[in-house]
Coordinates of C-alpha atoms in Angstrom, one line a residue:
Chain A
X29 CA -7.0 30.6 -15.7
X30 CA -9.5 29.0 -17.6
X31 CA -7.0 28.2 -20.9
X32 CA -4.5 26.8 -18.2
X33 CA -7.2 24.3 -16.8
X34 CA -7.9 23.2 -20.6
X35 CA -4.3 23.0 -20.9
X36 CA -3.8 21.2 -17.6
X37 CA -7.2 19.2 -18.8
X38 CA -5.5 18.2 -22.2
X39 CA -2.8 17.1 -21.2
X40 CA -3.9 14.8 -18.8
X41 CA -5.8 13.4 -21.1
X42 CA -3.0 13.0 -23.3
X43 CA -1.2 10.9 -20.4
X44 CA 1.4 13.2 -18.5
X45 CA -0.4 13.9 -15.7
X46 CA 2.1 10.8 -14.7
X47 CA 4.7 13.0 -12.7
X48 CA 6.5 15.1 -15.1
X49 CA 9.0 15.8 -12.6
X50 CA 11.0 18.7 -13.3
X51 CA 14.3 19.5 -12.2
X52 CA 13.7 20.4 -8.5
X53 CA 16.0 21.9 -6.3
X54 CA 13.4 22.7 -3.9
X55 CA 12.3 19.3 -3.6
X56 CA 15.8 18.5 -2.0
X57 CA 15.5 20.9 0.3
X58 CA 12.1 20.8 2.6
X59 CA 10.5 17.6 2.4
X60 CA 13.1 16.4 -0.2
X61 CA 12.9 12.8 1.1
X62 CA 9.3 12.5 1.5
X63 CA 8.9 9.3 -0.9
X64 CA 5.9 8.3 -2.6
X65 CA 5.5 4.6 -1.4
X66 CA 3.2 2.7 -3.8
X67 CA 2.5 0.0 -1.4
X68 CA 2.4 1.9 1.7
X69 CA 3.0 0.6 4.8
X70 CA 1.5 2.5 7.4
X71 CA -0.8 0.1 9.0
X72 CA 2.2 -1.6 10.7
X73 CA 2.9 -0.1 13.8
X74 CA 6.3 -1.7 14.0
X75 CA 7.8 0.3 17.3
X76 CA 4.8 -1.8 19.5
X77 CA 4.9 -5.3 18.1
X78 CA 8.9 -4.8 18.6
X79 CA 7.7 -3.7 22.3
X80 CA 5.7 -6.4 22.8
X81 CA 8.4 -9.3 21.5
X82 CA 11.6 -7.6 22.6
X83 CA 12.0 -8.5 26.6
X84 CA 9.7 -11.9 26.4
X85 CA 10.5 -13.5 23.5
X86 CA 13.1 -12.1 21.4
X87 CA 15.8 -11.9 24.4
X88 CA 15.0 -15.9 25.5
X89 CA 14.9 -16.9 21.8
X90 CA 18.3 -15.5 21.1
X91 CA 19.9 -16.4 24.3
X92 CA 18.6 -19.7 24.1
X93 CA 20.2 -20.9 20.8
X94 CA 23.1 -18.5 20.7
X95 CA 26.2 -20.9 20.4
X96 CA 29.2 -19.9 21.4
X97 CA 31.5 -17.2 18.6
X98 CA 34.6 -19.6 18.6
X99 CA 32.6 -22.8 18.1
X100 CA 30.5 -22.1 15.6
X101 CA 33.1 -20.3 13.9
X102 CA 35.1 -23.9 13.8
X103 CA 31.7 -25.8 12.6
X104 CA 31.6 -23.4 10.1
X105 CA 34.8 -24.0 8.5
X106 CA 34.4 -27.1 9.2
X107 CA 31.6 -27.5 7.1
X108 CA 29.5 -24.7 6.9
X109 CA 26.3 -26.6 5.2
X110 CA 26.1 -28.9 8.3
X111 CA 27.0 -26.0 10.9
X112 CA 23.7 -24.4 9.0
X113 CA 21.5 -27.4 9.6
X114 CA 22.7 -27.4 13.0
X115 CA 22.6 -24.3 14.6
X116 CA 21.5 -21.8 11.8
X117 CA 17.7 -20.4 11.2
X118 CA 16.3 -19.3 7.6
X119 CA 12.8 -19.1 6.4
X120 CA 13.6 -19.9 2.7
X121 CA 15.4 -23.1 2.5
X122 CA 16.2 -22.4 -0.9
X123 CA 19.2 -19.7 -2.0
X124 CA 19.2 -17.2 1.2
X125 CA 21.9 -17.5 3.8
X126 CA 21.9 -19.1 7.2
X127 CA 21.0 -16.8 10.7
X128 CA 22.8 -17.4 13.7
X129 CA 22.5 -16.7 17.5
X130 CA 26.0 -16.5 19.0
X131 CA 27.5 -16.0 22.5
X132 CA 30.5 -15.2 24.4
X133 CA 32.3 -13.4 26.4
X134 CA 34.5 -10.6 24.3
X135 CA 37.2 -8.1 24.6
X136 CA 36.9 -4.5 22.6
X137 CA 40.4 -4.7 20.2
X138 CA 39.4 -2.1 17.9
X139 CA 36.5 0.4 17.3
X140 CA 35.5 2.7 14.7
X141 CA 33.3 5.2 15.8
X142 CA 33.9 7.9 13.1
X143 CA 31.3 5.9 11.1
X144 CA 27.2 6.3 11.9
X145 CA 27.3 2.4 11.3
X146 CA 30.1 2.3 14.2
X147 CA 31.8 -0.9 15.0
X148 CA 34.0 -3.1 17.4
X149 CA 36.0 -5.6 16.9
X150 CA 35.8 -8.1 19.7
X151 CA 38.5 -10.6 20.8
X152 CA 36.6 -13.7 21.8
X153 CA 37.3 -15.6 25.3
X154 CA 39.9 -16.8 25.6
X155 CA 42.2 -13.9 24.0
X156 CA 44.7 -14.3 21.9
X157 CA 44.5 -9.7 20.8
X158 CA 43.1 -11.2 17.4
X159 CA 39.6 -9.7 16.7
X160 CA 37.3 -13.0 16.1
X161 CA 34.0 -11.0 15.7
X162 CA 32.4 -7.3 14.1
X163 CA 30.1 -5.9 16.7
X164 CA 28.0 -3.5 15.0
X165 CA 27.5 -0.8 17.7
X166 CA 24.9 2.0 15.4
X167 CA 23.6 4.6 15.4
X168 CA 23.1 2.6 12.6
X169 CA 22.8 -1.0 12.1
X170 CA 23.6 -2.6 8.7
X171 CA 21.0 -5.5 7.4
X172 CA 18.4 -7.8 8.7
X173 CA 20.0 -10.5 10.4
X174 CA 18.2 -10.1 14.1
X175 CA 14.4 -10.4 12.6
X176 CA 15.9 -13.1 9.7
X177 CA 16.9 -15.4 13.0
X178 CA 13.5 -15.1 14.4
X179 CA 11.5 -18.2 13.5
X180 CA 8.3 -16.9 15.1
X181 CA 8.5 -14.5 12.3
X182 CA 7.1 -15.2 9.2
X183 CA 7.0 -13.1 6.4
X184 CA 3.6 -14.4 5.4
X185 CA 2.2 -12.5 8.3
X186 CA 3.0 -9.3 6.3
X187 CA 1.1 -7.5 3.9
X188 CA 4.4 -6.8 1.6
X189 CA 8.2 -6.3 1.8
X190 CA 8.1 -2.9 2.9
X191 CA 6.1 -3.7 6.3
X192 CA 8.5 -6.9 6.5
X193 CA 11.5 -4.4 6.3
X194 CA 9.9 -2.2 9.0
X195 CA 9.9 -4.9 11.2
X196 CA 13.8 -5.5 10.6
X197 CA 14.6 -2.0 10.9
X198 CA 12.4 -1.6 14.0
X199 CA 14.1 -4.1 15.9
X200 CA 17.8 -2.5 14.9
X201 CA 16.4 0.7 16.5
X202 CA 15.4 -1.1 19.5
X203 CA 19.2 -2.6 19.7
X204 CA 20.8 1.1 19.5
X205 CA 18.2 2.1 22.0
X206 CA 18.1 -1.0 24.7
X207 CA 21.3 -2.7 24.1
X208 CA 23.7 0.6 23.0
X209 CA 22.6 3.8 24.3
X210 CA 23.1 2.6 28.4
X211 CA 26.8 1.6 27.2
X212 CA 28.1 5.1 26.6
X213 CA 30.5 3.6 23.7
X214 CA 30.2 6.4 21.7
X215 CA 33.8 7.8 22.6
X216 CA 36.0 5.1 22.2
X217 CA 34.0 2.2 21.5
X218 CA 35.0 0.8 24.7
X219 CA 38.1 -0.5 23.4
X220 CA 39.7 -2.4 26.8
X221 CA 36.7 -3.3 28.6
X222 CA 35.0 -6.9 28.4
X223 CA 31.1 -7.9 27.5
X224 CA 29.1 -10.9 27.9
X225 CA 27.7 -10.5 24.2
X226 CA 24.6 -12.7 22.7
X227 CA 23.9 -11.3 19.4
X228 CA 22.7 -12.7 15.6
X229 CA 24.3 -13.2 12.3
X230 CA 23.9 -13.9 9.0
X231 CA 26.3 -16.0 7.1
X232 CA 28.8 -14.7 4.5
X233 CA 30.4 -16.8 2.3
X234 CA 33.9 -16.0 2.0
X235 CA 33.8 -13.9 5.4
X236 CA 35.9 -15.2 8.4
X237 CA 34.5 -12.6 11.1
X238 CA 31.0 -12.8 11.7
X239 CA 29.1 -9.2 11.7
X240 CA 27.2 -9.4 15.2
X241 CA 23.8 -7.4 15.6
X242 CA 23.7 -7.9 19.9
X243 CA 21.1 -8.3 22.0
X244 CA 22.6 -8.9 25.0
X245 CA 26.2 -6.6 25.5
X246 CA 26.3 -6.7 29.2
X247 CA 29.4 -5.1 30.9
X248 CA 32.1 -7.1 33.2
X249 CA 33.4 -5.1 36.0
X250 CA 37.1 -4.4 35.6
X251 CA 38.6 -6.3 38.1
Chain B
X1 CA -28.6 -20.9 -25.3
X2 CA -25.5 -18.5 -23.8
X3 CA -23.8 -21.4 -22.6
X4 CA -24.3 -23.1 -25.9
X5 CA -22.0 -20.3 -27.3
X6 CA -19.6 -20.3 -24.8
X7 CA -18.9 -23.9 -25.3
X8 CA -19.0 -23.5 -28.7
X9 CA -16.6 -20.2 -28.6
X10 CA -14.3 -22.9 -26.3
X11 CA -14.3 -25.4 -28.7
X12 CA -13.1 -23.3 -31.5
X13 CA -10.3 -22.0 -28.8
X14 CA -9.3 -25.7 -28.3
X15 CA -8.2 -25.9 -32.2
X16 CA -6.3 -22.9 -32.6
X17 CA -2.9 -23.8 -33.3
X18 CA 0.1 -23.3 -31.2
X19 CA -2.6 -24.5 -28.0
X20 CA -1.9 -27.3 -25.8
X21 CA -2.0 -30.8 -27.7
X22 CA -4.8 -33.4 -26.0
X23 CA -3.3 -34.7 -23.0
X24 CA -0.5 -32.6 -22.4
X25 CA -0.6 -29.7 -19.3
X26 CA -0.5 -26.8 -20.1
X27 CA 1.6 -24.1 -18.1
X28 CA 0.9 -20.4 -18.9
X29 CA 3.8 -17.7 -18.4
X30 CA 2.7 -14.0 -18.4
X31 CA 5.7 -11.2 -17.5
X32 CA 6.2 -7.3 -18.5
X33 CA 7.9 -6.7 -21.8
X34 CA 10.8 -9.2 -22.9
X35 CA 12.6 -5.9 -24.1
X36 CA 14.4 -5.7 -20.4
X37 CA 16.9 -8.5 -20.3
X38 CA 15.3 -8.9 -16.8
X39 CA 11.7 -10.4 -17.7
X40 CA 13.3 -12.1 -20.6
X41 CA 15.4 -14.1 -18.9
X42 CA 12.1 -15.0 -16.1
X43 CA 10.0 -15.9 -19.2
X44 CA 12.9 -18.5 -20.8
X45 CA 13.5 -19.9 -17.8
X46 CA 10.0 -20.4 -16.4
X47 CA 9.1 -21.9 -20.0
X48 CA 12.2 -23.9 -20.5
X49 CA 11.3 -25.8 -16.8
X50 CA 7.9 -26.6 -17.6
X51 CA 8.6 -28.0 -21.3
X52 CA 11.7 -29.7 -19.5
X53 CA 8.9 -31.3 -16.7
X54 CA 6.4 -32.3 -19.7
X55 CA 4.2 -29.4 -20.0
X56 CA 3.3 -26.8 -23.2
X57 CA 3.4 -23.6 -22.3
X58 CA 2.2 -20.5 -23.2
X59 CA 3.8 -17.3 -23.0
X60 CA 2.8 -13.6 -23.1
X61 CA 3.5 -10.3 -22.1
X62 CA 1.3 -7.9 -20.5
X63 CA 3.9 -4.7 -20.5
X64 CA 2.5 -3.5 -17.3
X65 CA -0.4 -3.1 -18.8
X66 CA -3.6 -4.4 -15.9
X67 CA -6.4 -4.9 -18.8
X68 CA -3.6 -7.0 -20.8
X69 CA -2.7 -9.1 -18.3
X70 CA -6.5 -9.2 -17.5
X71 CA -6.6 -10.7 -20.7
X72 CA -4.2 -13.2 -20.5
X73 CA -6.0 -14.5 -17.6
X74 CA -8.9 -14.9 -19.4
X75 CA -6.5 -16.8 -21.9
X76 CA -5.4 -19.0 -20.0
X77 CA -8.9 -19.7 -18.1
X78 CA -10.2 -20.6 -21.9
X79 CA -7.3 -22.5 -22.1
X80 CA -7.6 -24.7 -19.5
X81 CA -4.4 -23.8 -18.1
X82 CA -3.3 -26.0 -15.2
X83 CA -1.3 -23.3 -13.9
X84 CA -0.3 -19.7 -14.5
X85 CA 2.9 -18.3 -13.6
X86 CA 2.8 -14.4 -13.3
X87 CA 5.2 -11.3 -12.9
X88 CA 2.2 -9.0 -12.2
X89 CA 1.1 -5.3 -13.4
X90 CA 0.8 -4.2 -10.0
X91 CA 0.2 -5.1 -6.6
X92 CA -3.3 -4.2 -6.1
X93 CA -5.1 -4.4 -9.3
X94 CA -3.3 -7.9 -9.9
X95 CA -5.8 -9.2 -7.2
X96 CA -8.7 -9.9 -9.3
X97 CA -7.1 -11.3 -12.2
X98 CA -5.5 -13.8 -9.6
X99 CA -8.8 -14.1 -7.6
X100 CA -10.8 -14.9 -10.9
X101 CA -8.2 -17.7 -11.7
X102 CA -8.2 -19.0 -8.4
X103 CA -12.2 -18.8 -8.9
X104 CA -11.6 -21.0 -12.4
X105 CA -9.4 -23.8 -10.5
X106 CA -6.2 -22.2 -12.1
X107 CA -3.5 -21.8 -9.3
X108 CA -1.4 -18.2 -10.0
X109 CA 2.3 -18.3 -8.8
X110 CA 4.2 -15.0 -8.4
X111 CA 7.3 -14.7 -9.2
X112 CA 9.3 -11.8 -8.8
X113 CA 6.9 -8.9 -7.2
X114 CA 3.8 -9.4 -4.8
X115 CA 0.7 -8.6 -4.7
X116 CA -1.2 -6.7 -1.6
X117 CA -3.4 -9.9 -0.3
X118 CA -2.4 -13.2 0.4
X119 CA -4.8 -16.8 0.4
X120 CA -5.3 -15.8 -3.2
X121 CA -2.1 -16.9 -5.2
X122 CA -0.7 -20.7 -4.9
X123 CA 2.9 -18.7 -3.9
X124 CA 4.1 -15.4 -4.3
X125 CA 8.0 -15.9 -5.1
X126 CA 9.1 -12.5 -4.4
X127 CA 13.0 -11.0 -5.1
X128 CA 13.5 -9.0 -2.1
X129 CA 14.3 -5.9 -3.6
X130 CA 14.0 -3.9 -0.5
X131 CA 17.0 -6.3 1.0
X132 CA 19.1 -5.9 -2.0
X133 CA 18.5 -2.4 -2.8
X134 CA 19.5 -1.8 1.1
X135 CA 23.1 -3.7 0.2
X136 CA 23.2 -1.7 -2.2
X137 CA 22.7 1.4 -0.6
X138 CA 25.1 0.4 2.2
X139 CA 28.0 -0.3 -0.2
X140 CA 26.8 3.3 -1.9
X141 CA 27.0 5.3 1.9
X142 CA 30.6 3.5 2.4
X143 CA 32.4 4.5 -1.5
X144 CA 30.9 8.2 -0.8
X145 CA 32.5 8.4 2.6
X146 CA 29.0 9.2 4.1
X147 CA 29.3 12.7 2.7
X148 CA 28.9 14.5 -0.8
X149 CA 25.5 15.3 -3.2
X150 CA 23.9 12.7 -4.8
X151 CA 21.2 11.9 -7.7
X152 CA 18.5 9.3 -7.4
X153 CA 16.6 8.0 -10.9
X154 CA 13.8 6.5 -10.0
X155 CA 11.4 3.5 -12.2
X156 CA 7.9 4.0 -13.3
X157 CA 6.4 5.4 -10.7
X158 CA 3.1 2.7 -11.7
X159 CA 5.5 -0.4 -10.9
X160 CA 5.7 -1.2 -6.7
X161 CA 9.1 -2.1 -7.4
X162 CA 10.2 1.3 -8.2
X163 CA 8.4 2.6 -4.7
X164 CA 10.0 -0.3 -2.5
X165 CA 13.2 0.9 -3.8
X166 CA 13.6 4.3 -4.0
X167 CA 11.9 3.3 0.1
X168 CA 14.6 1.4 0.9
X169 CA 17.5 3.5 -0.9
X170 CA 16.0 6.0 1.8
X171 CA 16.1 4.0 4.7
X172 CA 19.7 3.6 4.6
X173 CA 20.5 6.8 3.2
X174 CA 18.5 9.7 5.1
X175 CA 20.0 8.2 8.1
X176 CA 23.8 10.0 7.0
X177 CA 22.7 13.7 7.2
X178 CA 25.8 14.6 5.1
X179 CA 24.3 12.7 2.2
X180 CA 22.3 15.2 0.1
X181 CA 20.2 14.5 -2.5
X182 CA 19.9 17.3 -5.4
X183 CA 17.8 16.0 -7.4
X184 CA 15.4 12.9 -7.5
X185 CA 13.3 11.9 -10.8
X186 CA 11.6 9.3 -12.8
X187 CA 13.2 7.8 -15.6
X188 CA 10.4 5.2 -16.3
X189 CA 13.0 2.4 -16.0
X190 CA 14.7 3.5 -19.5
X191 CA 18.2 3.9 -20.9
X192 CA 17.7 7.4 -22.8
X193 CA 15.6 8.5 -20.4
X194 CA 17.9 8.3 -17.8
X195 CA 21.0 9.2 -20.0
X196 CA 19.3 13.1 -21.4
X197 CA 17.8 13.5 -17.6
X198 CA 21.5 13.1 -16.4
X199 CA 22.8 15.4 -19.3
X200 CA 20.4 17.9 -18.0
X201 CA 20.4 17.4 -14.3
X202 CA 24.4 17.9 -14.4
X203 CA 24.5 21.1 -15.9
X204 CA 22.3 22.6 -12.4
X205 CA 24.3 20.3 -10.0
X206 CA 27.7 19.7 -11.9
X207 CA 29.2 19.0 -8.5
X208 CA 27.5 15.7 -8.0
X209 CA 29.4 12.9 -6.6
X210 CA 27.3 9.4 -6.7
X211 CA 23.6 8.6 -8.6
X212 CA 21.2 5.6 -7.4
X213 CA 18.9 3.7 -9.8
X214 CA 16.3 2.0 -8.9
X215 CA 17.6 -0.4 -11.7
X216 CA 20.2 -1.4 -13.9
X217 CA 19.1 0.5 -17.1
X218 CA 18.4 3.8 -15.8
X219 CA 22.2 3.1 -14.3
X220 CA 23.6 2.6 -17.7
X221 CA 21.7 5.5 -19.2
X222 CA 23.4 7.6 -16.3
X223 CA 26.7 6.1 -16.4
X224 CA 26.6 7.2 -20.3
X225 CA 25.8 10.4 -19.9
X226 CA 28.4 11.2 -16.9
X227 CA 31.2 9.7 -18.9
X228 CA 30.2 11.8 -22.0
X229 CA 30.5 14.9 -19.8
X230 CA 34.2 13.8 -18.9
X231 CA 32.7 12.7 -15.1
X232 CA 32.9 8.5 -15.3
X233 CA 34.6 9.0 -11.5
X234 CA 30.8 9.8 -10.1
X235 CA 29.8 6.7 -8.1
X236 CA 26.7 5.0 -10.0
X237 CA 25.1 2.3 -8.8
X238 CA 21.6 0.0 -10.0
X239 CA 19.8 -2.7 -9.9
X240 CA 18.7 -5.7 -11.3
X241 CA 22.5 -7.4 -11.9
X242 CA 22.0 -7.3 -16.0
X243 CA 24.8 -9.0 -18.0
X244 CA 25.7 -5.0 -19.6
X245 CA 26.1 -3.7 -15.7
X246 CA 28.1 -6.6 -15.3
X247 CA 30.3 -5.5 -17.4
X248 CA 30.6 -2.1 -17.1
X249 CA 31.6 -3.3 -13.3
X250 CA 34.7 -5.2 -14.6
X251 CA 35.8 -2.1 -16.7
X252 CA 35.6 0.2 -14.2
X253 CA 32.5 2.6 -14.4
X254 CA 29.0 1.4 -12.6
X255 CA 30.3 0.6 -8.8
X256 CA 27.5 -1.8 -8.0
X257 CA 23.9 -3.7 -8.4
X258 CA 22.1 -6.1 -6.6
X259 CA 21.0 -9.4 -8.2
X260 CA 17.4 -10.3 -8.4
X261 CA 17.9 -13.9 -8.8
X262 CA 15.5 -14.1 -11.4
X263 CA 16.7 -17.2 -13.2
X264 CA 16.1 -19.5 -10.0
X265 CA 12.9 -18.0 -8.8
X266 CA 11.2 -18.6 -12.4
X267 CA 12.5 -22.3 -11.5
X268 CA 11.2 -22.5 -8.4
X269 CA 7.7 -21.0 -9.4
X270 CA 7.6 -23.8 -11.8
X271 CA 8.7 -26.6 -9.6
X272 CA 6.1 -25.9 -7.1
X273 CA 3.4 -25.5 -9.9
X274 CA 4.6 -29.0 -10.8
X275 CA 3.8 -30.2 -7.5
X276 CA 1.1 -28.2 -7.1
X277 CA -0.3 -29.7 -9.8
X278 CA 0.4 -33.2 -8.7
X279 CA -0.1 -33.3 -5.2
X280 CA -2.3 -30.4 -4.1
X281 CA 0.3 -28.3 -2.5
X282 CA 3.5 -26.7 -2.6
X283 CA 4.7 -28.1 0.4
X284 CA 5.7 -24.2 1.1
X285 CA 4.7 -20.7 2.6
X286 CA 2.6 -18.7 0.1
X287 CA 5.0 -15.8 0.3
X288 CA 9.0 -17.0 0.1
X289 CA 10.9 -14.0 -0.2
X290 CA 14.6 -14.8 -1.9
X291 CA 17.2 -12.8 -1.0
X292 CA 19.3 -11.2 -3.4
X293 CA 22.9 -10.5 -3.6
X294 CA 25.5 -7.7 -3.7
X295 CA 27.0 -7.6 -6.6
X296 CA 30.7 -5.6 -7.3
X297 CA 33.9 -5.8 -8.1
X298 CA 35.0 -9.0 -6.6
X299 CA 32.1 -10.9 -8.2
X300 CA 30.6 -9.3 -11.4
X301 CA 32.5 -11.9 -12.8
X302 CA 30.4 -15.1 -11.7
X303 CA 27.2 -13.0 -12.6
X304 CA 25.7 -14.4 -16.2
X305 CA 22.0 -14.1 -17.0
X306 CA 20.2 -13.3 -13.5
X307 CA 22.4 -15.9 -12.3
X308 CA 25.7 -17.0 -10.0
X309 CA 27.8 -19.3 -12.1
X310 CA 29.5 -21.7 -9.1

């Protein structure tokens, strides 16, 4: 006992007490993705600054500069620089891509709900059967374009990145929680029926489709 | 009779050669070890655009080392630096070297990684690794089908880079429950590290079907050793977006990085130092975090140097 604390002793003082991790099947069992965070991040409650942003000012802010899926598309190709100034939202002016609020009333064309990041692809009013946007439907949304549109967001308000990212991943979980779960679009996707869809993107250059995150994916009674 | 000494220890400072000539600015640059291709290319840059807007400059490396780059501060303060441009040694002890700049009238501009307090630095011109790294996960989830057993490599575990990847690795991953992870270590950030921990970790697990790095060496290291043991299908993927992951992109092997624009943020650090210096202000946030980019197959071929060619 005692030679194993000098040993243990020695060889911290020789500098690898710095995690000698050792092959460790175990460690991807239990626990296996418990992650040392160097900068953690706990202090953020995330789940009730989303709650207390979601119904009074995330839901106006989007609905209230969403621009219609057809137009902006247009604008975009247009000239996509002056569609950004326009209509688009992003906190760096320098090198990141534009955010977008967009609107409009969809038909489900396609759906792939195989994938945990399941998706629709929804014909845009009027419809022509030709899929003019992605909606990302979860359990797991992809990227950080609903908290990169909010404006009333600033990442200086954050201790570091990983808090930052907590916010953006928070509010995706509130989207498959408020916006998804009442749906019941986990069979089908709801290919057939018809939304009123508000929702954010970010811009990809190259891409013709936006990718919509939605905030708003209200059902139209079938007629 | 102390500050005698001081000014006389200052003045002998102020005729050491290779120091700022009379009337010239002087712009100090102080990043980890120019060995990774990464920091290199921050320090050139960042020194290039302040010689290019009239200034000397200064550069030094602290390799991750807090008492070193503790020293440099103290450099720079003796220097009379108008403004320090920093890739720090870690987001907590960095504070006080930046706070006893700041208390010198020497503004500190971050580039790449943050520190843990803000109202201290002049700008903190962060890469955001965690949005890159969660592209890069993404793309990872899709090539492996959601399913199979996987490897993670991650950097020193001293560096808050390394812990804001392997976090957001995580955050995308855990979520597919068919995606399990065998085996999860540090390689310090290093090629031969990575490359004998691979050797080693295949023989237990020979079944394994993708590795992450949290960066691009450590994904080259990896992508060695798999080839050597006749497995160059396993899906590898890094980051950083390094010229030599580039290439093993086009030919084939590493499936993907994400680019830390490192080129451009040196610039912009040293742009806003300019102004900074001239005006008072940057005219910006303290904390601008730049977004970084997917890189793979379809365009490893514009990537040269930490940067997009148009």
């Amino acid at each position: 006992m005692r030679l194993f604390i000098v040993v243990a002793g020695l060889l911290t003082f020789l500098g690898f007490s710095a995690t000698v991790v050792k092959n460790e099947p175990a460690a991807a069992r239990a626990g296996a993705h418990e992650i040392q965070v160097f900068f953690s991040a706990d202090t953020f409650d995330a789940e009730g600054y989303v709650e207390s942003i979601w119904e009074n000012r995330v839901l106006p802010y989007v609905k209230d500069r969403a621009v219609g899926i057809l137009e902006l598309r247009d604008e975009m190709r247009k000239n996509g620089r002056a569609a950004g100034e326009k209509y688009g939202y992003r906190a760096v002016a320098e090198h990141n891509p534009y955010n977008f609020a967009v609107k409009g009333r969809i038909k489900v064309v396609a759906a792939n709900v195989k994938s945990r990041n399941g998706r629709i692809e929804a014909d845009a009013y009027p419809y022509d059967g030709v899929p003019d946007a992605i909606v990302q439907i979860g359990p797991i949304f992809k990227g950080t374009s609903l908290r990169d549109l909010l404006d009333f967001v600033s990442f200086d308000d954050f201790k570091n990145q990983v808090e930052f990212a907590k916010l953006a991943n928070q509010l995706n979980l509130r989207v498959r929680d408020s916006v998804i779960a009442p749906l019941g679009l986990a069979g089908d996707g709801g290919v057939g029926r018809e939304f009123h869809l508000a929702g954010a993107v970010t811009e990809e250059p190259g891409e013709t489709r936006f990718t919509v995150v939605p905030v708003v994916l209200d059902p139209i009674p079938e007629r | 009779m102390r500050k005698a000494l001081s000014l006389a220890l200052l003045a002998v400072i102020a005729v050491l050669p290779g120091l700022a000539p009379a009337g010239e600015k002087l712009v100090v640059v102080i990043t980890p070890s120019h060995s990774n291709p990464f920091f290199k290319t921050e320090a050139d840059v960042a020194s290039a655009k302040a010689i290019e807007l009239g200034y000397a400059v200064q550069s030094y490396s602290h390799d991750d080392d807090a008492s070193r780059q503790s020293n440099y501060v103290d450099t720079a303060i003796a220097n009379k630096a108008s403004a320090i441009i920093l890739d720090n040694a870690g987001a907590d002890v960095t504070i006080a070297a930046v706070q006893k700049a700041k208390g010198a009238g020497i503004p500190t501009f971050l580039i790449d990684r943050e520190i843990n307090a803000t109202g201290i630095a002049a700008a903190q011109i962060v890469a955001n690794n965690y949005q890159g790294v969660q592209l890069v996960a993404e793309l990872f989830v899709e090539l492996m089908e959601e399913e199979g057993e996987y490897v993670e490599f991650t950097g020193r575990e001293s560096d808050t880079n390394a812990g804001v990847r392997s976090r957001s690795y995580h955050d995308v991953i855990d979520q597919y429950p068919d995606l399990k992870m065998v085996a999860r270590q540090s390689a310090n950030w290093s090629q031969p590290e990575a490359f004998s921990k691979m050797e080693s970790i295949l023989q237990a697990n020979p079944d394994i079907k993708g590795v992450i790095c949290g960066n691009d060496t450590m994904a080259m290291g990896a992508m060695a050793a798999l080839k050597a043991a006749g497995k160059g299908g396993v899906i590898v993927v890094g980051f950083d977006g390094s010229n030599d992951v580039r290439d093993s992109i086009l030919a084939g092997d590493i499936k993907a990085t994400g680019l830390q624009p490192a080129a451009r943020i040196a610039a912009m650090a040293v742009e806003q130092a300019d102004r900074f210096i001239k005006t008072g202000s940057t005219g910006q946030a303290e904390k601008q975090l730049v977004d970084c980019i997917l890189i793979d197959k379809s365009n490893a071929g514009k990537l040269d140097n930490f940067a997009m060619k148009p």
